């Protein structure tokens, strides 16, 4: 553990990794709470996997055409927002097709990504870092973008907390109260897209879902209102990402996977702990 | 006493998009101030459709609907709506107060609810007798309390018309009676339109029964009560009454 603190204070990449984890926790706690309460985890899953397409295309253009400025993170953003738009539009227009469209966006996004990564000259270890995260590789520039996205998610969620809550809780009633349900639903999916992009830098595309759901499930057992859940989840995710980083450092384990494992253990402990507590009190 | 019309439905027909079958045909209906209207009819008869038309969630294929002299969508601010309790997720992390405050929502009013919103919410909770439970979580309420909460949410916007969708489904008789007394009280200031399967709910304070079976027939409650109300869904009684009424309607229109 002391080695970890030494690394954080002496190596910029470790400090960046720690800060990325802490920043990502804010967006993840807030948006994850909306996603879990509204039960649209599978939409978040679809958006997350579609991100690979954007990353693959952006990286290809960078390497093959020399578009240096087009970081994979921008490609990820474009892909995530497009996926959110497509899924949102179909789910509002033709509800029964939603599952199919999510599946299509999910798989086609990955297929596009894999094809472009395969055709990109050079060693394709990037694929692994997209899929499973590369938090130790986060640059100062990435960190700035993550901070900006985080700020955007935070401001929108605070300003429109009431509307987003109402749309998640009872869409029809919100509509009767004059709330533009379509707008706020698409806004929520866009926030989901931004959050997913932030999280892929920490734990990668495939494991995003765990961070978006497990800490919220733990927090939900102790909280009464949505914003309490958001707050407690954020604190929990901060703890899990930091603990995961710390645990992974000395033995040199993959950071993203270790964070997810720590989160999973935390979830199991909370569930069984509560069971045990209830039994001993009844 | 029955003076100003709150709702005027003129010759309205409706079919869902992509479906040629008319759910409602040539519906005419007028609802007056402080009336208590009981909307009955079989499943698929068009009760919910009629309600959604009045709320402006659906648009009629032909005919016109006026609510408080304007279009339903424009009149929504003056309508309090209570959906079926089953449509809500009881595990959703919200408190009683959170839910009631949703009645005070506006479209783009960013930020927190005002003190006026909170006062209106508390007043609404007092009206239904739930003020003491305002910090409880939704799933900690009993079935009857959840219905009261949904009524309070509808009341918090200070509506002039209250529309209730199946308020008594799955409640035991005692709770149902309490709810009945509450609505009777509210009816002193409000026009109420209630969709309900529950024949026990009909009583002396319901003045009009609107029967929806593809079209709409209005009966004074006394007529319906003369029959065994429970037979309303028995087919024969309803059909006979309904047809009779339709014929009257036609003569009247002609």
Coordinates of C-alpha atoms in Angstrom, one line a residue:
Chain A
X1 CA 0.0 0.0 0.0
X2 CA 2.8 2.4 0.8
X3 CA 4.3 1.6 -2.6
X4 CA 1.0 2.8 -4.1
X5 CA 1.2 6.1 -2.3
X6 CA 4.8 6.5 -3.3
X7 CA 3.8 5.9 -6.9
X8 CA 1.0 8.4 -6.8
X9 CA 3.2 11.1 -5.4
X10 CA 6.2 10.3 -7.7
X11 CA 4.8 9.2 -11.0
X12 CA 2.5 11.4 -13.1
X13 CA 0.8 8.4 -14.8
X14 CA -0.3 7.1 -11.4
X15 CA -1.6 10.4 -10.3
X16 CA -3.5 10.7 -13.6
X17 CA -4.9 7.2 -13.1
X18 CA -6.0 8.1 -9.6
X19 CA -7.6 11.3 -10.7
X20 CA -9.3 9.6 -13.7
X21 CA -10.9 7.1 -11.3
X22 CA -12.1 9.8 -8.9
X23 CA -13.5 12.0 -11.7
X24 CA -15.2 9.1 -13.4
X25 CA -16.9 8.2 -10.1
X26 CA -18.9 11.4 -10.1
X27 CA -20.5 10.8 -13.5
X28 CA -20.8 7.1 -12.9
X29 CA -22.6 7.6 -9.5
X30 CA -25.1 10.1 -10.9
X31 CA -25.9 8.6 -14.3
X32 CA -25.7 5.0 -13.0
X33 CA -28.4 5.8 -10.5
X34 CA -30.7 7.0 -13.2
X35 CA -29.9 4.0 -15.3
X36 CA -30.5 1.5 -12.6
X37 CA -33.7 3.1 -11.4
X38 CA -35.1 3.4 -14.9
X39 CA -33.9 -0.2 -15.6
X40 CA -32.1 0.6 -18.8
X41 CA -28.8 -1.1 -18.0
X42 CA -28.9 -3.0 -21.3
X43 CA -29.1 0.4 -23.2
X44 CA -25.9 1.5 -21.4
X45 CA -24.4 -1.9 -22.5
X46 CA -25.3 -1.3 -26.1
X47 CA -23.9 2.2 -26.0
X48 CA -20.7 1.0 -24.3
X49 CA -20.0 -1.7 -26.9
X50 CA -20.7 0.6 -29.9
X51 CA -17.9 2.8 -28.6
X52 CA -15.3 0.3 -30.0
X53 CA -16.4 1.3 -33.6
X54 CA -15.7 4.9 -32.9
X55 CA -12.4 4.2 -31.3
X56 CA -11.3 1.9 -34.1
X57 CA -12.2 4.3 -36.9
X58 CA -10.6 7.3 -35.1
X59 CA -7.4 5.3 -34.5
X60 CA -7.3 4.1 -38.1
X61 CA -7.6 7.7 -39.4
X62 CA -4.9 8.8 -37.0
X63 CA -2.4 6.1 -38.2
X64 CA -3.3 5.7 -41.9
X65 CA -4.2 9.3 -42.8
X66 CA -2.2 11.1 -40.2
X67 CA -5.1 12.9 -38.6
X68 CA -3.1 13.3 -35.4
X69 CA -5.8 15.4 -33.6
X70 CA -8.4 12.7 -33.9
X71 CA -7.8 10.9 -30.6
X72 CA -9.7 7.6 -30.1
X73 CA -11.5 9.3 -27.2
X74 CA -13.3 11.7 -29.7
X75 CA -14.2 8.7 -31.9
X76 CA -15.6 7.1 -28.8
X77 CA -17.7 10.2 -28.0
X78 CA -19.1 10.4 -31.5
X79 CA -20.0 6.7 -31.5
X80 CA -21.6 6.8 -28.1
X81 CA -23.7 9.8 -28.8
X82 CA -24.8 8.3 -32.2
X83 CA -25.7 5.0 -30.5
X84 CA -27.7 6.9 -27.8
X85 CA -29.5 8.8 -30.5
X86 CA -30.4 5.7 -32.5
X87 CA -31.5 3.7 -29.5
X88 CA -33.5 6.6 -28.1
X89 CA -35.2 7.4 -31.3
X90 CA -36.3 3.8 -31.9
X91 CA -37.4 3.3 -28.3
X92 CA -39.6 6.5 -28.5
X93 CA -41.0 5.7 -31.9
X94 CA -41.5 2.0 -31.9
X95 CA -41.1 0.5 -28.5
X96 CA -41.3 -3.1 -29.4
X97 CA -38.2 -2.9 -31.7
X98 CA -36.0 -1.5 -28.9
X99 CA -34.3 -4.8 -28.0
X100 CA -33.4 -5.6 -31.6
X101 CA -32.0 -2.2 -32.2
X102 CA -29.9 -2.3 -29.0
X103 CA -28.5 -5.7 -30.1
X104 CA -27.8 -4.3 -33.5
X105 CA -26.0 -1.2 -32.3
X106 CA -24.1 -3.3 -29.8
X107 CA -22.8 -5.8 -32.3
X108 CA -22.3 -3.6 -35.3
X109 CA -20.3 -1.1 -33.3
X110 CA -18.0 -3.9 -32.2
X111 CA -17.7 -5.3 -35.7
X112 CA -16.8 -1.9 -37.2
X113 CA -14.2 -1.5 -34.5
X114 CA -12.6 -4.9 -34.9
X115 CA -12.4 -4.4 -38.7
X116 CA -10.7 -1.0 -38.5
X117 CA -8.3 -2.2 -35.8
X118 CA -7.4 -5.2 -37.9
X119 CA -6.7 -2.9 -40.9
X120 CA -4.7 -0.4 -38.9
X121 CA -1.0 -1.0 -39.5
X122 CA 1.1 -1.8 -36.4
X123 CA 0.7 -3.8 -33.3
X124 CA -2.9 -4.2 -32.3
X125 CA -2.5 -4.2 -28.5
X126 CA -4.8 -1.1 -28.6
X127 CA -7.8 -3.5 -29.0
X128 CA -7.0 -5.0 -25.5
X129 CA -6.8 -1.5 -23.9
X130 CA -10.1 -0.4 -25.5
X131 CA -11.8 -3.6 -24.3
X132 CA -10.4 -3.8 -20.8
X133 CA -9.3 -0.2 -20.1
X134 CA -5.9 1.5 -19.9
X135 CA -6.2 3.8 -17.0
X136 CA -2.4 3.9 -16.6
X137 CA -2.1 5.4 -20.1
X138 CA -4.4 8.4 -19.5
X139 CA -2.7 11.5 -20.6
X140 CA -3.0 15.1 -19.3
X141 CA -5.1 15.9 -22.3
X142 CA -7.4 12.9 -21.7
X143 CA -7.8 13.9 -18.1
X144 CA -8.9 17.4 -19.2
X145 CA -11.5 16.0 -21.6
X146 CA -12.7 13.7 -18.8
X147 CA -13.0 16.6 -16.4
X148 CA -15.0 18.6 -18.9
X149 CA -17.4 15.8 -19.7
X150 CA -17.7 15.2 -16.0
X151 CA -18.6 18.8 -15.4
X152 CA -21.2 18.7 -18.2
X153 CA -22.8 15.6 -16.7
X154 CA -22.8 17.1 -13.2
X155 CA -24.3 20.5 -14.3
X156 CA -27.1 18.9 -16.4
X157 CA -28.0 16.4 -13.7
X158 CA -28.3 19.1 -11.1
X159 CA -30.2 21.6 -13.2
X160 CA -32.7 19.0 -14.5
X161 CA -32.8 16.6 -11.6
X162 CA -36.5 17.0 -11.0
X163 CA -37.4 16.5 -14.7
X164 CA -35.1 13.5 -15.1
X165 CA -36.4 11.9 -11.9
X166 CA -40.0 12.4 -13.0
X167 CA -39.3 11.0 -16.5
X168 CA -37.6 7.9 -15.0
X169 CA -40.3 7.4 -12.3
X170 CA -43.5 8.0 -14.3
X171 CA -43.1 9.1 -17.9
X172 CA -46.8 9.6 -18.6
X173 CA -47.4 11.8 -15.6
X174 CA -44.4 13.9 -16.4
X175 CA -45.8 14.4 -19.9
X176 CA -49.2 15.5 -18.5
X177 CA -47.3 18.0 -16.3
X178 CA -46.0 19.5 -19.5
X179 CA -42.5 18.0 -19.4
X180 CA -41.0 17.3 -22.8
X181 CA -40.5 13.6 -22.1
X182 CA -38.8 12.8 -25.4
X183 CA -36.2 15.6 -24.9
X184 CA -35.4 14.5 -21.4
X185 CA -35.2 10.8 -22.3
X186 CA -32.8 11.6 -25.1
X187 CA -30.9 13.9 -22.7
X188 CA -30.6 11.0 -20.2
X189 CA -29.3 8.7 -22.9
X190 CA -26.8 11.3 -24.0
X191 CA -25.6 11.6 -20.4
X192 CA -25.3 7.8 -20.4
X193 CA -23.2 8.1 -23.6
X194 CA -20.8 10.7 -22.0
X195 CA -20.5 8.6 -18.8
X196 CA -19.8 5.4 -20.7
X197 CA -17.0 7.1 -22.6
X198 CA -15.5 8.4 -19.4
X199 CA -15.7 5.0 -17.8
X200 CA -14.2 3.1 -20.8
X201 CA -10.9 4.9 -20.1
X202 CA -10.9 3.4 -16.6
X203 CA -12.3 -0.1 -17.0
X204 CA -12.7 -0.6 -20.7
X205 CA -15.8 -1.2 -22.8
X206 CA -16.7 -4.6 -21.6
X207 CA -16.6 -4.0 -17.8
X208 CA -18.4 -0.6 -17.8
X209 CA -21.7 -2.2 -16.8
X210 CA -20.3 -3.5 -13.5
X211 CA -19.3 0.0 -12.4
X212 CA -22.7 1.5 -13.6
X213 CA -24.8 -1.0 -11.6
X214 CA -23.1 -2.7 -8.6
X215 CA -22.2 0.4 -6.5
X216 CA -25.7 1.8 -7.2
X217 CA -27.2 -1.5 -6.0
X218 CA -25.2 -1.3 -2.8
X219 CA -26.1 2.3 -2.2
X220 CA -29.8 1.8 -3.0
X221 CA -30.0 -0.5 0.1
X222 CA -29.1 2.3 2.4
X223 CA -30.7 5.4 0.9
X224 CA -34.1 6.9 0.6
X225 CA -34.0 9.2 -2.3
X226 CA -32.4 9.3 -5.7
X227 CA -29.9 12.0 -4.9
X228 CA -28.8 10.2 -1.7
X229 CA -28.2 7.1 -3.9
X230 CA -26.2 9.2 -6.3
X231 CA -24.1 10.6 -3.6
X232 CA -23.4 7.4 -1.8
X233 CA -22.7 5.5 -5.1
X234 CA -20.2 8.2 -6.1
X235 CA -18.3 7.8 -2.8
X236 CA -18.4 4.0 -3.2
X237 CA -17.1 4.1 -6.8
X238 CA -14.3 6.5 -5.6
X239 CA -13.4 3.9 -3.0
X240 CA -13.6 1.0 -5.4
X241 CA -11.5 2.6 -8.2
X242 CA -8.9 3.8 -5.7
X243 CA -8.7 0.5 -3.9
X244 CA -8.6 -1.4 -7.2
X245 CA -5.7 0.8 -8.4
X246 CA -3.8 0.3 -5.1
X247 CA -4.3 -3.4 -5.0
X248 CA -3.2 -3.8 -8.7
X249 CA -0.1 -1.7 -8.4
X250 CA 2.4 -3.9 -6.5
X251 CA 1.7 -7.3 -8.2
X252 CA 1.3 -5.5 -11.5
X253 CA -2.3 -6.7 -12.1
X254 CA -4.5 -5.1 -14.9
X255 CA -6.0 -2.1 -13.2
X256 CA -9.4 -2.2 -14.8
X257 CA -10.0 -5.8 -14.1
X258 CA -8.8 -5.4 -10.5
X259 CA -11.2 -2.4 -10.0
X260 CA -14.1 -4.5 -11.2
X261 CA -13.1 -7.4 -9.0
X262 CA -12.9 -5.2 -5.9
X263 CA -16.4 -3.7 -6.9
X264 CA -17.8 -7.2 -7.2
X265 CA -16.4 -8.3 -3.8
X266 CA -17.8 -5.1 -2.3
X267 CA -21.2 -6.0 -3.8
X268 CA -21.2 -9.5 -2.5
X269 CA -20.0 -8.4 0.9
X270 CA -22.8 -5.8 1.1
X271 CA -25.5 -8.3 0.0
X272 CA -24.4 -11.1 2.3
X273 CA -23.7 -8.6 5.1
X274 CA -27.2 -7.2 5.0
X275 CA -28.7 -10.8 4.9
X276 CA -26.7 -11.8 7.9
X277 CA -27.6 -8.5 9.7
X278 CA -31.3 -9.0 9.1
X279 CA -31.2 -12.6 10.2
X280 CA -29.5 -11.8 13.4
X281 CA -32.1 -9.1 14.1
X282 CA -35.2 -11.1 13.4
Chain B
X1 CA -75.9 23.5 -9.8
X2 CA -74.5 21.9 -12.9
X3 CA -73.6 25.0 -14.8
X4 CA -70.4 25.4 -16.8
X5 CA -69.2 22.6 -18.9
X6 CA -65.7 21.4 -18.0
X7 CA -65.4 18.9 -20.8
X8 CA -67.2 18.9 -24.1
X9 CA -66.7 16.0 -26.5
X10 CA -68.3 16.3 -29.9
X11 CA -68.7 13.5 -32.3
X12 CA -65.2 12.0 -31.5
X13 CA -63.9 8.9 -33.2
X14 CA -60.6 7.3 -32.6
X15 CA -58.4 4.5 -34.0
X16 CA -54.9 3.7 -33.1
X17 CA -52.3 4.4 -35.9
X18 CA -52.0 1.5 -38.3
X19 CA -55.2 0.0 -37.1
X20 CA -58.4 0.5 -39.1
X21 CA -60.7 -0.6 -36.3
X22 CA -62.3 2.3 -34.5
X23 CA -61.9 2.1 -30.7
X24 CA -64.3 4.9 -30.2
X25 CA -67.1 5.9 -32.6
X26 CA -69.1 9.2 -32.6
X27 CA -68.7 9.9 -28.9
X28 CA -70.6 12.8 -27.4
X29 CA -70.2 13.7 -23.8
X30 CA -70.5 16.8 -21.6
X31 CA -69.1 17.0 -18.1
X32 CA -70.2 19.9 -15.8
X33 CA -68.5 21.5 -12.9
X34 CA -68.4 19.5 -9.7
X35 CA -69.9 16.5 -11.3
X36 CA -68.6 13.0 -10.2
X37 CA -68.4 10.9 -13.3
X38 CA -68.0 7.1 -13.2
X39 CA -66.6 5.7 -16.4
X40 CA -67.3 2.0 -16.8
X41 CA -67.0 -0.5 -19.6
X42 CA -65.4 -3.8 -20.5
X43 CA -61.6 -4.3 -21.2
X44 CA -60.8 -3.0 -24.7
X45 CA -64.0 -0.9 -24.7
X46 CA -62.1 2.3 -24.9
X47 CA -62.2 3.7 -21.3
X48 CA -58.4 4.3 -21.2
X49 CA -58.5 5.7 -24.7
X50 CA -61.2 8.2 -23.8
X51 CA -59.2 9.2 -20.7
X52 CA -56.0 9.7 -22.8
X53 CA -58.0 11.8 -25.3
X54 CA -59.2 14.0 -22.5
X55 CA -55.6 14.4 -21.3
X56 CA -54.5 15.2 -24.8
X57 CA -52.1 12.3 -24.9
X58 CA -54.0 11.1 -28.0
X59 CA -55.6 13.1 -30.7
X60 CA -59.0 12.3 -32.1
X61 CA -59.3 11.0 -35.6
X62 CA -62.4 13.2 -36.1
X63 CA -64.5 15.4 -33.9
X64 CA -63.5 17.9 -31.3
X65 CA -62.7 17.9 -27.5
X66 CA -62.7 20.9 -25.4
X67 CA -61.5 21.0 -21.8
X68 CA -62.0 24.3 -19.9
X69 CA -62.8 25.9 -23.3
X70 CA -59.4 25.0 -24.9
X71 CA -57.6 22.0 -26.3
X72 CA -56.9 19.2 -23.9
X73 CA -53.1 19.7 -24.2
X74 CA -53.5 23.4 -23.2
X75 CA -55.9 22.5 -20.4
X76 CA -53.5 19.9 -18.8
X77 CA -52.3 22.4 -16.2
X78 CA -55.8 22.3 -14.7
X79 CA -56.1 18.6 -14.7
X80 CA -54.8 16.3 -11.9
X81 CA -54.2 12.8 -13.0
X82 CA -53.9 9.6 -11.0
X83 CA -52.6 6.6 -13.0
X84 CA -53.1 3.0 -12.1
X85 CA -50.8 2.1 -9.2
X86 CA -49.6 -1.0 -11.0
X87 CA -47.8 1.2 -13.6
X88 CA -45.3 2.4 -11.0
X89 CA -42.2 0.7 -9.8
X90 CA -42.6 0.5 -6.0
X91 CA -38.8 -0.2 -5.5
X92 CA -37.9 3.1 -7.1
X93 CA -35.8 5.2 -4.6
X94 CA -38.2 8.0 -3.9
X95 CA -39.9 9.4 -0.8
X96 CA -43.5 10.3 -0.5
X97 CA -42.5 14.0 -0.7
X98 CA -40.5 13.4 -3.9
X99 CA -43.5 11.8 -5.6
X100 CA -46.0 14.6 -4.5
X101 CA -43.6 17.3 -5.7
X102 CA -43.7 15.8 -9.2
X103 CA -47.2 17.3 -9.5
X104 CA -45.5 20.7 -9.3
X105 CA -43.2 20.1 -12.3
X106 CA -42.7 22.4 -15.2
X107 CA -41.0 21.7 -18.4
X108 CA -37.7 23.6 -18.3
X109 CA -37.9 25.1 -14.8
X110 CA -34.3 24.2 -13.8
X111 CA -33.1 23.7 -10.3
X112 CA -34.9 23.0 -7.1
X113 CA -38.6 23.2 -6.1
X114 CA -39.6 26.5 -4.5
X115 CA -41.1 27.0 -1.0
X116 CA -44.5 27.5 -2.7
X117 CA -44.1 24.1 -4.4
X118 CA -43.3 22.5 -1.1
X119 CA -46.2 24.1 0.7
X120 CA -48.6 23.0 -2.1
X121 CA -47.2 19.5 -1.8
X122 CA -47.6 19.4 2.0
X123 CA -51.2 20.8 1.7
X124 CA -52.0 18.0 -0.8
X125 CA -50.5 15.4 1.6
X126 CA -52.7 16.8 4.4
X127 CA -55.7 16.6 2.2
X128 CA -55.2 12.8 1.9
X129 CA -53.9 12.3 5.4
X130 CA -50.3 11.4 4.6
X131 CA -48.4 14.5 5.8
X132 CA -46.9 12.5 8.7
X133 CA -45.4 10.0 6.2
X134 CA -43.7 12.5 3.9
X135 CA -40.2 11.1 4.5
X136 CA -41.2 7.5 4.0
X137 CA -40.0 5.6 1.0
X138 CA -42.6 4.6 -1.6
X139 CA -42.3 0.8 -0.9
X140 CA -42.8 1.4 2.8
X141 CA -46.4 2.5 2.2
X142 CA -49.4 0.1 2.2
X143 CA -51.5 -0.3 -0.9
X144 CA -54.1 2.1 0.3
X145 CA -51.5 4.7 1.2
X146 CA -49.9 4.4 -2.2
X147 CA -53.2 5.3 -3.8
X148 CA -53.6 8.3 -1.5
X149 CA -50.1 9.4 -2.4
X150 CA -51.0 9.3 -6.1
X151 CA -54.1 11.3 -5.4
X152 CA -52.0 13.8 -3.5
X153 CA -49.6 14.1 -6.4
X154 CA -52.6 14.8 -8.7
X155 CA -53.9 17.4 -6.2
X156 CA -50.6 19.2 -5.6
X157 CA -50.9 21.1 -8.9
X158 CA -54.3 22.5 -7.6
X159 CA -56.3 21.1 -10.4
X160 CA -60.0 21.8 -11.2
X161 CA -60.5 18.4 -12.8
X162 CA -59.3 15.2 -11.3
X163 CA -59.0 12.1 -13.6
X164 CA -58.5 8.8 -11.8
X165 CA -57.7 5.5 -13.5
X166 CA -58.8 2.5 -11.5
X167 CA -58.1 3.9 -8.1
X168 CA -59.5 0.9 -6.1
X169 CA -58.0 -2.1 -7.9
X170 CA -56.7 -4.7 -5.4
X171 CA -57.8 -2.8 -2.3
X172 CA -59.7 -4.4 0.5
X173 CA -63.2 -3.1 1.2
X174 CA -62.3 -1.0 4.2
X175 CA -59.5 0.8 2.5
X176 CA -61.8 1.3 -0.5
X177 CA -64.4 2.9 1.7
X178 CA -61.8 5.3 3.1
X179 CA -60.8 6.2 -0.4
X180 CA -64.4 6.7 -1.3
X181 CA -64.9 9.1 1.6
X182 CA -61.8 11.1 0.5
X183 CA -63.0 11.4 -3.0
X184 CA -66.4 12.5 -1.8
X185 CA -64.8 15.3 0.2
X186 CA -62.7 16.4 -2.8
X187 CA -65.7 16.4 -5.0
X188 CA -67.0 19.4 -3.0
X189 CA -64.4 21.5 -4.8
X190 CA -63.4 19.5 -7.8
X191 CA -64.9 17.8 -10.9
X192 CA -64.0 14.2 -10.8
X193 CA -63.8 11.6 -13.6
X194 CA -63.1 8.1 -12.4
X195 CA -62.5 5.0 -14.5
X196 CA -63.3 2.0 -12.4
X197 CA -64.1 -1.7 -12.8
X198 CA -65.3 -1.8 -9.3
X199 CA -69.1 -1.8 -9.0
X200 CA -69.0 -1.4 -5.2
X201 CA -67.6 2.0 -5.7
X202 CA -70.7 3.4 -7.3
X203 CA -72.7 5.2 -4.7
X204 CA -75.1 8.0 -4.1
X205 CA -72.5 10.7 -4.7
X206 CA -71.8 9.5 -8.3
X207 CA -74.3 11.4 -10.4
X208 CA -73.5 10.1 -13.8
X209 CA -72.3 6.8 -15.2
X210 CA -70.5 6.9 -18.5
X211 CA -70.5 3.6 -20.2
X212 CA -67.8 3.1 -22.8
X213 CA -68.2 0.2 -25.3
X214 CA -66.9 1.6 -28.5
X215 CA -69.3 4.4 -28.1
X216 CA -70.4 6.3 -25.1
X217 CA -73.7 6.2 -23.3
X218 CA -74.5 8.4 -20.2
X219 CA -76.8 7.1 -17.6
X220 CA -78.0 8.7 -14.4
X221 CA -76.6 6.7 -11.5
X222 CA -80.1 6.0 -10.2
X223 CA -80.9 4.1 -13.4
X224 CA -77.9 1.9 -13.1
X225 CA -78.4 1.3 -9.4
X226 CA -81.9 0.1 -10.1
X227 CA -80.3 -2.8 -11.9
X228 CA -77.9 -5.0 -10.0
X229 CA -74.7 -3.1 -10.5
X230 CA -72.7 -6.3 -10.5
X231 CA -74.5 -7.3 -13.6
X232 CA -73.1 -4.4 -15.5
X233 CA -70.5 -6.7 -16.8
X234 CA -72.8 -9.6 -17.2
X235 CA -73.4 -8.6 -20.8
X236 CA -77.1 -8.7 -21.1
X237 CA -78.0 -5.9 -18.8
X238 CA -75.4 -3.6 -20.2
X239 CA -76.0 -4.3 -23.8
X240 CA -79.8 -3.8 -23.5
X241 CA -79.3 -0.6 -21.6
X242 CA -76.7 0.6 -23.9
X243 CA -78.5 -0.1 -27.1
X244 CA -81.6 1.5 -25.8
X245 CA -79.6 4.6 -25.0
X246 CA -78.0 4.7 -28.3
X247 CA -81.3 4.7 -30.0
X248 CA -82.4 7.6 -27.8
X249 CA -79.2 9.3 -28.8
X250 CA -79.9 8.9 -32.5
X251 CA -83.4 10.2 -32.2
X252 CA -82.1 13.0 -30.2
X253 CA -79.4 13.9 -32.8
X254 CA -81.9 13.5 -35.7

